[in-house]
Each structure stands twice: as structure tokens, then as C-alpha cells.
Amino acid sequence: MIMKYLLSLAAFVFAVSACRSQSTTRMNEAMDRAMTEHFTADAPGGGVLVAQGGEVLYESARGMAHLSTHKPLSIESQFRIGSVTKQFMAVAILQLAEAGKLNVSDEIQKYLDYFPKKEQPISIEHLLTHTSGIVSFTGLPMYTAETYGRDVPLRTLIAYFEDLPLEFAPGTNWHYSNSGYILLTAILEKASGQTWEKYAADHLFAPAGMTHTSASLAHEPLPKEAVGYAKDSTGWIPAWPISMTWPLGAGNIRSTVRDLWKWNSAVFAGKLVSPALLAKAHQPFVLADGRPHPYGYGWFFQNVQGSPTIEHGGGIDGFVSQSIYLP
């Protein structure tokens, strides 16, 4: 979930796969230098994990988790991962497809009969790939710091954007839409009979062995959750809080770098969804005019120094994140 006016911080980066052209010692020294350049001990910091296959090559946390209490970050610190959440929602939707509870080609009104029909049909796949044309609610004037600090029912959240005209005909163009993943949250809850929080815990986190991850909507911070910060003329201040009832399946997960490595490992090992369905998620969506766009179901496709990546970043109330996998 990309926030307007996000200033950062309490950040983490998670990457899988590393070049072994240099020794592990030299790599660790290079990573330490990079961490030192980015984070200082007395300011908001971040956590990093680098792994290759089943081996963690580097993990470190620098900076403060809570400035007022002088609590330092640790490798067990829990961060808000923002839109990295979207790959979790995508896998959940594919699990439901595998179980025969939905099909990605289904029109969304099959599960959301209250959502107004548009000029052209909108499918679940359009939501997954940001090709629905539905306006992202995070770009609307009503989405202010004061507003998103208050709880909002899912149905009310959808009502904020359901009657707005589409930006383009579904499948003809691409525009990042957090609204699409809010609708996927509602579809998941309808098809599964569980809340997003409960489904994620039972079918995503537990099978992946993630013991320090949550999609909770509660206001109380997790046991080891870091505080997100922004910067103004006086220095670092706590970022304006956002109720987790807003981002839901678009960006409300909190996790650790070690748990995210477990997630990535489980996903690509085929433990959560079949390789055939996963392959569908990891291919660029082809628009109506034949143009491929480098986004699948909850993942972007980029490259690092020419090496292809499967990745996603996130930003939410004082946190930035990045998950990068190099096959």
C-alpha cells in the first residue's frame, strides 16, 4: 500500500539469492558497510536478510525500534510490510481457486452482488493484476491522515469508491489500485467463510512456519513491533497511525525478515499452492492490445544488474519494505 507523502522509515529489505563470486566474509563486510551508510544507532533503522537457497548468508538490524524508550531494533523486530502483503493475498486467492471455491476468470459480482456493474465486466484476475480500471481509494481526497487513523468497516470502505467511473476499460491498461485488493479481501472472506486475518493465519502463515507474522486488525502493537517514523523540521516524529482496517489484504501484514524468508521459501517450494498456479501468478499480464505488463498476481518482474527478479515493495505509515527474489 503506497502512502502519499510517505517520508519513511523503520525500513527493511529482504532478498533471496546472493552472488557467491566473493567470499561470505567479504559479502558480510560489504553488507555491513551498506547498513552503516543507511542507518545510525540513534535513529529509526531497519532489518535486512539475504539468503541463497536454504542458507541465510546475512541478517542484521540497525537503528532504533522505538526512539522514546531507546529500544534498539533486533532481527526479531516486526515491521509493517505494506504492499508486500499483496503477494500473500494473491496466494490466498489461488488457494481458493485450487480448492474450487472460485475461479480467477469469475466476474466479481458473483461474490460481491452489491458492487455496481460497470460498462465492461471486471474479473478477479483484473483485480489481482491492477488492470480493473477501478480507482485506488488511497489517491482520493477523502483519504487523509485523520481519516485513515479511524477504523472503517469493509463495506463502508468499498462504498467510498464503488460508484466512481472506471479509469479505463478492464484489461486494456494498468494502474496500481489498492481498491482492487480491498475487493479481493471481500471476495476471499465470502468464498472462504473466514475473515482475512483468520484465513491468513491458518492457510498462509502457519503452513509457511511463520511464527512472528500477523494480519491482525487490533490497534495494539505486536509484541516486537517497531514504530514507524517520519521527519519534520524538528527531527523524527512518530508517523501518523493508520488503522489496519484500511489496508487489509492490500497492505496490513506485520512480519520479520526471517519470517519473510520462510514465506518466500515455502511459496517457491510449492508448499502453499501448486507450481502450475504459481507460474500463472509469476508471468506478466498481457493487456488487450497484446502488450505485456511486468506485473502478475501480486508480484512485479524487474531485474538486478540484468538478473531477473520477482519482487514487490511496500510503504505504510513510516515503514518502507522490499522483498526481492532472484531465481
mmCIF file of C-alpha atoms in Angstrom:
data_model
loop_
_atom_site.group_PDB
_atom_site.id
_atom_site.type_symbol
_atom_site.label_atom_id
_atom_site.label_comp_id
_atom_site.label_asym_id
_atom_site.label_seq_id
_atom_site.Cartn_x
_atom_site.Cartn_y
_atom_site.Cartn_z
ATOM 1 C CA MET A 1 0.000 0.000 0.000
ATOM 2 C CA ILE A 2 1.810 3.109 -1.186
ATOM 3 C CA MET A 3 1.083 6.117 1.001
ATOM 4 C CA LYS A 4 1.029 9.682 -0.302
ATOM 5 C CA TYR A 5 3.634 11.844 1.439
ATOM 6 C CA LEU A 6 5.438 8.844 2.916
ATOM 7 C CA LEU A 7 8.733 10.040 4.384
ATOM 8 C CA SER A 8 9.970 6.617 5.554
ATOM 9 C CA LEU A 9 11.341 4.974 7.982
ATOM 10 C CA ALA A 10 11.923 1.981 10.168
ATOM 11 C CA ALA A 11 12.595 0.096 6.963
ATOM 12 C CA PHE A 12 13.646 -3.365 5.980
ATOM 13 C CA VAL A 13 14.759 -5.124 2.871
ATOM 14 C CA PHE A 14 14.516 -8.854 2.273
ATOM 15 C CA ALA A 15 16.257 -10.633 -0.573
ATOM 16 C CA VAL A 16 16.708 -14.253 -1.542
ATOM 17 C CA SER A 17 19.709 -15.422 -3.523
ATOM 18 C CA ALA A 18 23.144 -13.816 -3.476
ATOM 19 C CA CYS A 19 26.185 -13.919 -5.709
ATOM 20 C CA ARG A 20 28.971 -16.149 -4.438
ATOM 21 C CA SER A 21 31.660 -14.513 -6.590
ATOM 22 C CA GLN A 22 33.122 -13.195 -3.358
ATOM 23 C CA SER A 23 33.571 -14.952 -0.053
ATOM 24 C CA THR A 24 30.833 -14.825 2.546
ATOM 25 C CA THR A 25 33.169 -12.759 4.711
ATOM 26 C CA ARG A 26 33.657 -10.145 2.013
ATOM 27 C CA MET A 27 29.940 -10.071 1.326
ATOM 28 C CA ASN A 28 29.186 -9.585 5.021
ATOM 29 C CA GLU A 29 31.667 -6.717 5.149
ATOM 30 C CA ALA A 30 30.029 -5.094 2.124
ATOM 31 C CA MET A 31 26.562 -5.521 3.636
ATOM 32 C CA ASP A 32 27.752 -4.073 6.953
ATOM 33 C CA ARG A 33 29.090 -1.023 5.131
ATOM 34 C CA ALA A 34 25.790 -0.579 3.309
ATOM 35 C CA MET A 35 23.835 -0.855 6.566
ATOM 36 C CA THR A 36 26.131 1.685 8.230
ATOM 37 C CA GLU A 37 25.607 4.102 5.342
ATOM 38 C CA HIS A 38 21.821 3.853 5.662
ATOM 39 C CA PHE A 39 21.197 3.582 9.402
ATOM 40 C CA THR A 40 22.650 5.072 12.580
ATOM 41 C CA ALA A 41 22.276 3.686 16.076
ATOM 42 C CA ASP A 42 20.225 6.626 17.396
ATOM 43 C CA ALA A 43 17.671 6.943 14.562
ATOM 44 C CA PRO A 44 14.904 4.806 13.001
ATOM 45 C CA GLY A 45 16.567 1.879 11.264
ATOM 46 C CA GLY A 46 15.830 -1.361 9.518
ATOM 47 C CA GLY A 47 16.432 -5.046 9.098
ATOM 48 C CA VAL A 48 17.933 -6.985 6.208
ATOM 49 C CA LEU A 49 18.153 -10.672 5.371
ATOM 50 C CA VAL A 50 19.991 -12.186 2.398
ATOM 51 C CA ALA A 51 19.715 -15.902 1.652
ATOM 52 C CA GLN A 52 20.617 -18.329 -1.071
ATOM 53 C CA GLY A 53 18.564 -21.488 -1.305
ATOM 54 C CA GLY A 54 18.111 -22.803 2.226
ATOM 55 C CA GLU A 55 21.030 -20.880 3.709
ATOM 56 C CA VAL A 56 20.896 -17.456 5.326
ATOM 57 C CA LEU A 57 24.036 -15.604 4.246
ATOM 58 C CA TYR A 58 23.457 -12.352 6.085
ATOM 59 C CA GLU A 59 20.971 -10.846 8.509
ATOM 60 C CA SER A 60 21.244 -7.704 10.541
ATOM 61 C CA ALA A 61 19.191 -4.971 12.175
ATOM 62 C CA ARG A 62 20.415 -1.440 12.863
ATOM 63 C CA GLY A 63 18.896 1.613 14.491
ATOM 64 C CA MET A 64 16.038 2.106 16.889
ATOM 65 C CA ALA A 65 12.699 0.326 17.111
ATOM 66 C CA HIS A 66 11.313 2.964 19.490
ATOM 67 C CA LEU A 67 13.026 6.314 19.947
ATOM 68 C CA SER A 68 11.313 7.471 23.144
ATOM 69 C CA THR A 69 12.176 4.269 25.002
ATOM 70 C CA HIS A 70 15.584 3.884 23.308
ATOM 71 C CA LYS A 71 14.659 0.353 22.285
ATOM 72 C CA PRO A 72 17.003 -0.889 19.541
ATOM 73 C CA LEU A 73 15.876 -2.917 16.567
ATOM 74 C CA SER A 74 16.728 -6.601 16.503
ATOM 75 C CA ILE A 75 16.486 -9.263 13.842
ATOM 76 C CA GLU A 76 13.230 -10.323 15.572
ATOM 77 C CA SER A 77 11.647 -6.875 15.203
ATOM 78 C CA GLN A 78 8.273 -6.890 13.440
ATOM 79 C CA PHE A 79 7.732 -4.379 10.637
ATOM 80 C CA ARG A 80 4.634 -3.267 8.757
ATOM 81 C CA ILE A 81 5.334 -4.584 5.265
ATOM 82 C CA GLY A 82 2.704 -2.561 3.373
ATOM 83 C CA SER A 83 2.095 -3.773 -0.164
ATOM 84 C CA VAL A 84 4.365 -6.792 0.155
ATOM 85 C CA THR A 85 1.086 -8.085 1.627
ATOM 86 C CA LYS A 86 -0.329 -8.305 -1.897
ATOM 87 C CA GLN A 87 1.581 -11.486 -2.732
ATOM 88 C CA PHE A 88 0.005 -13.105 0.336
ATOM 89 C CA MET A 89 -3.461 -12.163 -0.909
ATOM 90 C CA ALA A 90 -2.611 -13.456 -4.383
ATOM 91 C CA VAL A 91 -1.545 -16.839 -2.999
ATOM 92 C CA ALA A 92 -4.703 -16.983 -0.879
ATOM 93 C CA ILE A 93 -6.887 -16.376 -3.949
ATOM 94 C CA LEU A 94 -5.015 -19.108 -5.846
ATOM 95 C CA GLN A 95 -5.539 -21.492 -2.927
ATOM 96 C CA LEU A 96 -9.274 -20.868 -3.130
ATOM 97 C CA ALA A 97 -9.149 -21.439 -6.896
ATOM 98 C CA GLU A 98 -7.297 -24.699 -6.316
ATOM 99 C CA ALA A 99 -9.988 -25.715 -3.824
ATOM 100 C CA GLY A 100 -12.727 -24.986 -6.377
ATOM 101 C CA LYS A 101 -14.200 -22.131 -4.353
ATOM 102 C CA LEU A 102 -13.651 -19.538 -7.071
ATOM 103 C CA ASN A 103 -12.101 -19.005 -10.485
ATOM 104 C CA VAL A 104 -9.892 -16.046 -11.351
ATOM 105 C CA SER A 105 -11.973 -15.537 -14.513
ATOM 106 C CA ASP A 106 -15.158 -15.070 -12.432
ATOM 107 C CA GLU A 107 -16.837 -11.685 -12.512
ATOM 108 C CA ILE A 108 -16.513 -10.025 -9.129
ATOM 109 C CA GLN A 109 -20.300 -9.616 -8.725
ATOM 110 C CA LYS A 110 -20.523 -13.395 -8.287
ATOM 111 C CA TYR A 111 -19.148 -12.792 -4.784
ATOM 112 C CA LEU A 112 -19.944 -9.092 -4.308
ATOM 113 C CA ASP A 113 -23.519 -8.705 -5.518
ATOM 114 C CA TYR A 114 -23.647 -5.183 -4.101
ATOM 115 C CA PHE A 115 -20.791 -3.892 -6.257
ATOM 116 C CA PRO A 116 -22.243 -1.933 -9.207
ATOM 117 C CA LYS A 117 -21.738 -3.465 -12.631
ATOM 118 C CA LYS A 118 -19.666 -1.306 -14.948
ATOM 119 C CA GLU A 119 -19.729 -0.897 -18.719
ATOM 120 C CA GLN A 120 -17.483 -3.961 -19.106
ATOM 121 C CA PRO A 121 -17.150 -6.992 -16.811
ATOM 122 C CA ILE A 122 -14.442 -6.977 -14.149
ATOM 123 C CA SER A 123 -12.862 -10.300 -13.206
ATOM 124 C CA ILE A 124 -10.918 -11.431 -10.157
ATOM 125 C CA GLU A 125 -7.853 -11.568 -12.411
ATOM 126 C CA HIS A 126 -8.284 -7.891 -13.229
ATOM 127 C CA LEU A 127 -8.140 -7.121 -9.506
ATOM 128 C CA LEU A 128 -5.036 -9.275 -8.994
ATOM 129 C CA THR A 129 -3.167 -7.611 -11.861
ATOM 130 C CA HIS A 130 -4.225 -3.968 -11.295
ATOM 131 C CA THR A 131 -5.963 -3.916 -14.668
ATOM 132 C CA SER A 132 -9.554 -3.430 -13.468
ATOM 133 C CA GLY A 133 -9.641 0.325 -14.017
ATOM 134 C CA ILE A 134 -11.067 0.786 -10.506
ATOM 135 C CA VAL A 135 -9.805 3.986 -8.876
ATOM 136 C CA SER A 136 -7.408 3.442 -5.968
ATOM 137 C CA PHE A 137 -9.017 4.816 -2.807
ATOM 138 C CA THR A 138 -5.611 5.877 -1.450
ATOM 139 C CA GLY A 139 -5.494 8.560 -4.130
ATOM 140 C CA LEU A 140 -8.881 10.065 -3.262
ATOM 141 C CA PRO A 141 -9.163 13.433 -1.462
ATOM 142 C CA MET A 142 -11.040 11.782 1.427
ATOM 143 C CA TYR A 143 -8.020 9.611 2.230
ATOM 144 C CA THR A 144 -6.324 11.879 4.791
ATOM 145 C CA ALA A 145 -4.207 11.194 7.854
ATOM 146 C CA GLU A 146 -7.152 11.991 10.115
ATOM 147 C CA THR A 147 -9.447 9.679 8.152
ATOM 148 C CA TYR A 148 -7.213 6.621 7.958
ATOM 149 C CA GLY A 149 -6.444 6.778 11.665
ATOM 150 C CA ARG A 150 -10.046 5.731 12.374
ATOM 151 C CA ASP A 151 -11.487 2.227 11.954
ATOM 152 C CA VAL A 152 -13.650 1.639 8.902
ATOM 153 C CA PRO A 153 -15.964 -1.331 8.156
ATOM 154 C CA LEU A 154 -15.034 -3.188 4.964
ATOM 155 C CA ARG A 155 -18.393 -2.478 3.334
ATOM 156 C CA THR A 156 -18.038 1.249 4.086
ATOM 157 C CA LEU A 157 -14.536 1.287 2.640
ATOM 158 C CA ILE A 158 -15.774 -0.264 -0.600
ATOM 159 C CA ALA A 159 -18.639 2.259 -0.750
ATOM 160 C CA TYR A 160 -16.085 5.084 -0.957
ATOM 161 C CA PHE A 161 -15.033 4.023 -4.458
ATOM 162 C CA GLU A 162 -17.685 1.640 -5.827
ATOM 163 C CA ASP A 163 -19.682 4.263 -7.714
ATOM 164 C CA LEU A 164 -16.724 6.092 -9.251
ATOM 165 C CA PRO A 165 -16.233 5.722 -13.010
ATOM 166 C CA LEU A 166 -13.504 3.380 -14.208
ATOM 167 C CA GLU A 167 -10.193 4.906 -15.283
ATOM 168 C CA PHE A 168 -10.141 2.604 -18.325
ATOM 169 C CA ALA A 169 -11.860 -0.499 -19.660
ATOM 170 C CA PRO A 170 -10.812 -3.605 -17.685
ATOM 171 C CA GLY A 171 -7.821 -5.370 -19.192
ATOM 172 C CA THR A 172 -6.844 -2.506 -21.502
ATOM 173 C CA ASN A 173 -4.367 -0.703 -19.259
ATOM 174 C CA TRP A 174 -2.514 -0.939 -15.936
ATOM 175 C CA HIS A 175 -2.789 1.337 -12.912
ATOM 176 C CA TYR A 176 -1.849 0.349 -9.368
ATOM 177 C CA SER A 177 -5.064 0.080 -7.367
ATOM 178 C CA ASN A 178 -5.268 -0.637 -3.662
ATOM 179 C CA SER A 179 -9.051 -0.734 -4.140
ATOM 180 C CA GLY A 180 -8.661 -3.927 -6.162
ATOM 181 C CA TYR A 181 -7.015 -5.708 -3.250
ATOM 182 C CA ILE A 182 -9.676 -4.441 -0.851
ATOM 183 C CA LEU A 183 -12.234 -6.093 -3.137
ATOM 184 C CA LEU A 184 -10.107 -9.252 -3.147
ATOM 185 C CA THR A 185 -10.274 -9.183 0.656
ATOM 186 C CA ALA A 186 -14.074 -9.126 0.482
ATOM 187 C CA ILE A 187 -14.114 -11.893 -2.151
ATOM 188 C CA LEU A 188 -11.788 -14.057 -0.050
ATOM 189 C CA GLU A 189 -13.983 -13.648 3.017
ATOM 190 C CA LYS A 190 -17.111 -14.527 1.005
ATOM 191 C CA ALA A 191 -15.576 -17.565 -0.707
ATOM 192 C CA SER A 192 -13.729 -18.944 2.325
ATOM 193 C CA GLY A 193 -16.153 -18.094 5.122
ATOM 194 C CA GLN A 194 -13.255 -16.706 7.157
ATOM 195 C CA THR A 195 -12.014 -13.230 7.896
ATOM 196 C CA TRP A 196 -8.807 -12.156 6.137
ATOM 197 C CA GLU A 197 -6.993 -12.163 9.493
ATOM 198 C CA LYS A 198 -8.070 -15.735 10.284
ATOM 199 C CA TYR A 199 -7.531 -17.073 6.754
ATOM 200 C CA ALA A 200 -4.019 -15.640 6.592
ATOM 201 C CA ALA A 201 -3.108 -17.152 9.960
ATOM 202 C CA ASP A 202 -4.479 -20.622 9.128
ATOM 203 C CA HIS A 203 -3.632 -21.026 5.445
ATOM 204 C CA LEU A 204 -0.632 -18.765 4.810
ATOM 205 C CA PHE A 205 1.430 -18.102 7.921
ATOM 206 C CA ALA A 206 1.103 -21.466 9.690
ATOM 207 C CA PRO A 207 1.918 -23.667 6.647
ATOM 208 C CA ALA A 208 4.960 -21.479 5.917
ATOM 209 C CA GLY A 209 6.200 -21.752 9.520
ATOM 210 C CA MET A 210 5.808 -18.019 10.123
ATOM 211 C CA THR A 211 5.505 -17.605 13.889
ATOM 212 C CA HIS A 212 6.052 -13.830 14.157
ATOM 213 C CA THR A 213 3.643 -12.585 11.485
ATOM 214 C CA SER A 214 0.101 -11.239 11.728
ATOM 215 C CA ALA A 215 -2.711 -9.686 9.718
ATOM 216 C CA SER A 216 -4.433 -8.541 12.916
ATOM 217 C CA LEU A 217 -6.773 -5.557 12.827
ATOM 218 C CA ALA A 218 -6.209 -4.781 16.508
ATOM 219 C CA HIS A 219 -4.852 -1.378 17.497
ATOM 220 C CA GLU A 220 -2.421 -2.870 19.987
ATOM 221 C CA PRO A 221 1.101 -3.310 18.572
ATOM 222 C CA LEU A 222 2.511 -6.811 18.187
ATOM 223 C CA PRO A 223 4.943 -7.920 20.940
ATOM 224 C CA LYS A 224 8.042 -6.878 18.991
ATOM 225 C CA GLU A 225 6.551 -4.394 16.533
ATOM 226 C CA ALA A 226 8.727 -1.397 15.636
ATOM 227 C CA VAL A 227 7.383 2.144 15.433
ATOM 228 C CA GLY A 228 7.267 3.905 12.069
ATOM 229 C CA TYR A 229 8.668 7.432 11.881
ATOM 230 C CA ALA A 230 8.555 10.481 9.637
ATOM 231 C CA LYS A 231 10.771 13.543 9.697
ATOM 232 C CA ASP A 232 9.781 17.177 10.088
ATOM 233 C CA SER A 233 11.656 20.402 10.890
ATOM 234 C CA THR A 234 12.128 19.285 14.496
ATOM 235 C CA GLY A 235 13.505 15.843 13.667
ATOM 236 C CA TRP A 236 11.981 12.375 13.870
ATOM 237 C CA ILE A 237 8.338 12.081 14.888
ATOM 238 C CA PRO A 238 6.062 9.012 15.003
ATOM 239 C CA ALA A 239 4.273 8.636 11.667
ATOM 240 C CA TRP A 240 0.541 9.315 11.723
ATOM 241 C CA PRO A 241 -1.025 5.981 12.660
ATOM 242 C CA ILE A 242 -3.217 4.074 10.242
ATOM 243 C CA SER A 243 -5.954 1.708 11.338
ATOM 244 C CA MET A 244 -5.290 -1.758 9.930
ATOM 245 C CA THR A 245 -8.975 -1.852 8.873
ATOM 246 C CA TRP A 246 -7.972 0.286 5.875
ATOM 247 C CA PRO A 247 -5.172 -1.674 4.151
ATOM 248 C CA LEU A 248 -6.472 -5.215 4.867
ATOM 249 C CA GLY A 249 -5.300 -7.567 2.090
ATOM 250 C CA ALA A 250 -3.697 -4.658 0.273
ATOM 251 C CA GLY A 251 -1.149 -3.980 2.990
ATOM 252 C CA ASN A 252 -1.879 -4.813 6.648
ATOM 253 C CA ILE A 253 0.609 -7.618 7.408
ATOM 254 C CA ARG A 254 3.335 -7.206 10.048
ATOM 255 C CA SER A 255 6.310 -9.552 9.865
ATOM 256 C CA THR A 256 10.035 -10.111 10.400
ATOM 257 C CA VAL A 257 12.757 -10.554 7.799
ATOM 258 C CA ARG A 258 13.283 -14.164 8.953
ATOM 259 C CA ASP A 259 9.563 -14.942 8.568
ATOM 260 C CA LEU A 260 9.523 -13.364 5.105
ATOM 261 C CA TRP A 261 12.367 -15.639 4.079
ATOM 262 C CA LYS A 262 10.308 -18.594 5.339
ATOM 263 C CA TRP A 263 7.383 -17.320 3.277
ATOM 264 C CA ASN A 264 9.416 -16.954 0.117
ATOM 265 C CA SER A 265 10.944 -20.413 0.597
ATOM 266 C CA ALA A 266 7.549 -22.037 1.145
ATOM 267 C CA VAL A 267 5.947 -20.294 -1.845
ATOM 268 C CA PHE A 268 8.659 -21.289 -4.313
ATOM 269 C CA ALA A 269 8.872 -24.806 -2.922
ATOM 270 C CA GLY A 270 5.209 -25.315 -3.856
ATOM 271 C CA LYS A 271 4.072 -25.762 -0.247
ATOM 272 C CA LEU A 272 1.225 -23.247 -0.439
ATOM 273 C CA VAL A 273 -0.082 -23.500 -3.983
ATOM 274 C CA SER A 274 0.698 -25.788 -6.917
ATOM 275 C CA PRO A 275 3.608 -24.885 -9.229
ATOM 276 C CA ALA A 276 1.188 -24.615 -12.167
ATOM 277 C CA LEU A 277 -0.939 -21.962 -10.485
ATOM 278 C CA LEU A 278 2.121 -20.205 -9.111
ATOM 279 C CA ALA A 279 3.506 -19.983 -12.642
ATOM 280 C CA LYS A 280 0.321 -18.149 -13.637
ATOM 281 C CA ALA A 281 0.957 -15.634 -10.870
ATOM 282 C CA HIS A 282 4.541 -15.123 -11.990
ATOM 283 C CA GLN A 283 4.005 -14.130 -15.589
ATOM 284 C CA PRO A 284 3.400 -10.613 -16.927
ATOM 285 C CA PHE A 285 -0.238 -9.827 -17.572
ATOM 286 C CA VAL A 286 -0.941 -9.341 -21.270
ATOM 287 C CA LEU A 287 -3.171 -6.350 -21.942
ATOM 288 C CA ALA A 288 -5.981 -6.421 -24.503
ATOM 289 C CA ASP A 289 -3.751 -4.939 -27.223
ATOM 290 C CA GLY A 290 -1.077 -7.611 -26.706
ATOM 291 C CA ARG A 291 1.289 -5.553 -24.571
ATOM 292 C CA PRO A 292 2.745 -7.461 -21.595
ATOM 293 C CA HIS A 293 2.982 -5.533 -18.336
ATOM 294 C CA PRO A 294 5.639 -6.550 -15.775
ATOM 295 C CA TYR A 295 3.131 -7.421 -13.055
ATOM 296 C CA GLY A 296 1.402 -10.727 -12.391
ATOM 297 C CA TYR A 297 -0.678 -11.678 -9.372
ATOM 298 C CA GLY A 298 0.822 -9.686 -6.500
ATOM 299 C CA TRP A 299 4.391 -9.569 -7.847
ATOM 300 C CA PHE A 300 6.394 -7.231 -10.079
ATOM 301 C CA PHE A 301 9.041 -8.511 -12.503
ATOM 302 C CA GLN A 302 12.197 -6.424 -12.698
ATOM 303 C CA ASN A 303 15.943 -7.118 -12.744
ATOM 304 C CA VAL A 304 19.074 -6.531 -10.695
ATOM 305 C CA GLN A 305 22.114 -5.923 -12.892
ATOM 306 C CA GLY A 306 20.385 -7.853 -15.673
ATOM 307 C CA SER A 307 19.316 -10.785 -13.489
ATOM 308 C CA PRO A 308 15.508 -11.246 -13.481
ATOM 309 C CA THR A 309 13.662 -10.677 -10.215
ATOM 310 C CA ILE A 310 10.257 -11.495 -8.758
ATOM 311 C CA GLU A 311 9.575 -8.763 -6.233
ATOM 312 C CA HIS A 312 7.307 -6.269 -4.505
ATOM 313 C CA GLY A 313 7.801 -3.247 -2.294
ATOM 314 C CA GLY A 314 5.605 -1.508 0.207
ATOM 315 C CA GLY A 315 5.169 1.728 2.112
ATOM 316 C CA ILE A 316 2.815 2.445 5.000
ATOM 317 C CA ASP A 317 2.780 4.942 7.918
ATOM 318 C CA GLY A 318 6.513 5.291 8.443
ATOM 319 C CA PHE A 319 7.665 1.953 7.040
ATOM 320 C CA VAL A 320 9.150 1.009 3.696
ATOM 321 C CA SER A 321 9.867 -2.547 2.615
ATOM 322 C CA GLN A 322 11.176 -4.603 -0.272
ATOM 323 C CA SER A 323 11.085 -8.333 -0.988
ATOM 324 C CA ILE A 324 13.278 -9.420 -3.886
ATOM 325 C CA TYR A 325 13.755 -12.970 -5.200
ATOM 326 C CA LEU A 326 16.331 -13.759 -7.890
ATOM 327 C CA PRO A 327 15.560 -17.194 -9.363
#
